[in-house]
Every structure is written in structure tokens, then in C-alpha cells.
XYZ file of C-alpha atoms in Angstrom:
126
model
C 13.043 -27.716 -44.380
C 11.681 -31.219 -45.073
C 7.998 -31.550 -45.170
C 6.649 -33.705 -42.397
C 5.625 -37.205 -43.528
C 2.155 -37.312 -45.031
C 1.407 -40.953 -44.183
C -2.122 -40.234 -42.942
C -2.864 -38.228 -46.159
C -0.807 -39.786 -48.863
C -0.439 -43.389 -50.206
C 3.132 -42.553 -51.174
C 4.171 -41.377 -47.648
C 5.405 -38.178 -49.186
C 7.962 -36.514 -46.935
C 9.069 -39.633 -45.052
C 12.858 -39.917 -44.629
C 14.633 -42.994 -43.345
C 18.273 -43.941 -42.768
C 19.988 -47.121 -44.135
C 22.639 -49.208 -42.438
C 22.149 -52.666 -43.905
C 24.380 -55.635 -44.636
C 25.832 -55.796 -48.131
C 26.065 -59.370 -49.136
C 27.269 -61.436 -52.110
C 23.765 -62.890 -52.634
C 20.128 -62.602 -51.563
C 20.195 -65.434 -49.024
C 20.531 -64.563 -45.334
C 23.508 -66.951 -45.147
C 25.402 -65.020 -47.942
C 28.850 -63.689 -47.060
C 28.724 -60.093 -45.770
C 31.086 -57.945 -47.851
C 30.301 -54.557 -46.447
C 27.480 -52.195 -45.504
C 24.866 -50.294 -47.533
C 24.628 -46.981 -45.667
C 22.782 -43.740 -46.475
C 19.215 -42.400 -46.552
C 16.121 -42.256 -48.639
C 13.076 -40.008 -48.725
C 9.642 -40.285 -50.344
C 9.826 -37.565 -52.884
C 6.768 -38.142 -55.022
C 3.161 -37.390 -54.380
C 1.867 -39.459 -57.276
C 3.808 -42.765 -56.905
C 6.188 -44.413 -54.503
C 9.269 -42.659 -55.717
C 12.299 -42.289 -53.473
C 15.350 -40.095 -53.614
C 18.274 -42.299 -52.504
C 21.746 -41.398 -51.367
C 23.711 -44.600 -50.533
C 27.219 -45.743 -50.021
C 28.337 -49.294 -50.606
C 31.104 -49.385 -48.011
C 33.193 -52.588 -48.648
C 34.978 -54.406 -45.791
C 36.301 -57.549 -47.570
C 39.069 -58.519 -49.948
C 40.716 -56.081 -52.363
C 37.727 -53.668 -51.989
C 38.157 -53.370 -48.179
C 37.907 -49.640 -47.235
C 36.565 -48.495 -50.627
C 33.112 -47.068 -51.283
C 30.759 -46.618 -54.249
C 28.260 -43.730 -53.936
C 24.840 -43.744 -55.531
C 22.387 -40.810 -55.795
C 19.195 -41.026 -57.728
C 15.483 -41.699 -57.993
C 14.166 -45.138 -57.078
C 10.563 -46.001 -58.144
C 10.458 -49.062 -55.895
C 7.543 -50.863 -57.556
C 9.221 -50.795 -61.016
C 10.718 -54.090 -62.010
C 14.142 -52.569 -62.648
C 15.391 -49.180 -61.406
C 18.473 -47.457 -62.711
C 20.355 -44.942 -60.577
C 23.662 -43.203 -61.230
C 26.942 -43.891 -59.464
C 28.273 -40.412 -58.655
C 31.624 -41.261 -57.080
C 33.529 -43.444 -54.726
C 36.666 -43.754 -52.677
C 39.729 -46.017 -52.408
C 39.817 -48.381 -55.436
C 36.664 -46.657 -56.789
C 38.035 -43.101 -56.582
C 36.505 -40.980 -59.387
C 33.893 -43.748 -60.088
C 31.199 -43.077 -62.554
C 28.506 -45.541 -63.792
C 25.095 -46.786 -62.878
C 23.358 -49.452 -60.863
C 20.322 -51.471 -61.717
C 18.200 -52.395 -58.732
C 15.711 -55.365 -58.698
C 13.610 -56.260 -55.694
C 14.313 -59.920 -54.809
C 11.883 -60.043 -51.848
C 9.487 -57.572 -50.173
C 7.499 -58.061 -46.971
C 4.777 -55.370 -46.859
C 3.893 -55.897 -43.227
C 7.401 -54.963 -42.023
C 8.596 -52.924 -45.011
C 11.684 -55.185 -45.250
C 13.149 -55.781 -48.669
C 16.009 -57.724 -50.213
C 17.203 -55.781 -53.190
C 19.739 -56.918 -55.819
C 22.056 -54.129 -57.100
C 24.032 -54.812 -60.338
C 26.793 -52.178 -60.417
C 28.446 -51.021 -63.641
C 31.305 -48.682 -62.783
C 34.365 -47.096 -64.411
C 37.099 -45.864 -62.064
C 40.802 -44.990 -61.962
């Protein structure tokens, strides 16, 4: 059982769970070419800081990576300048993928909660 969100009692929103289905683009600009989707979920898993547990797939829909995915599962302390999370697998070209991503927030709008995040992916695959 997931604990109900503690937004009224916790500055970290401990217990909150959200789904992701966002465009995956080449760059941070809204006009950047869409190359796939970032899909998955995250939950607020820390009572002391804003620390998320993230499970996310980069599902590619362009070029030689079309139909392939990279899967990330890890801890994301969103107010840290750089966050590192492991790549735990993939499909298609990225079958048996292992590696890590480094996430950096490019832009964050507190009033809406919207963010543009840059992910640099370092991956080994067969």
C-alpha cells in the first residue's frame, strides 16, 4: 500500500505519486525535434528532502533508435544541481543496456510544477 500524499503535513509531499508521458526532445527549446517520449512514474519517497523514486522509459520514435527504449530506475533529489540515476535495461538497440544518466534541471516553474530537464545518458549495450 502506498501512503496517501502528505501535502498538507509535509514540505516534501511525501507519498505523492505521478505519471510521466512527456515529449523527449533533442534540446531544451520547445521547438526542438521530438525524438520520442519519456514515460513512467515518480513518487515522493523522502520525508526530509524532495527526493523522488523514478522509473522512466525513454521510448524512441525516430531514426535508428525508433522502437528502442532505455529504462531508468533510481533516486532523484530534484533540487541537487546534478542527479545521477542508473540505467537498468532497455529494448531494441538498447537490449541489455547498463549505464547511468545525469539529470540537470534546465528550467523549473514552481507555480505549475513544470520542468525542462536535460538527461545525459551514458550506456553500454549489445
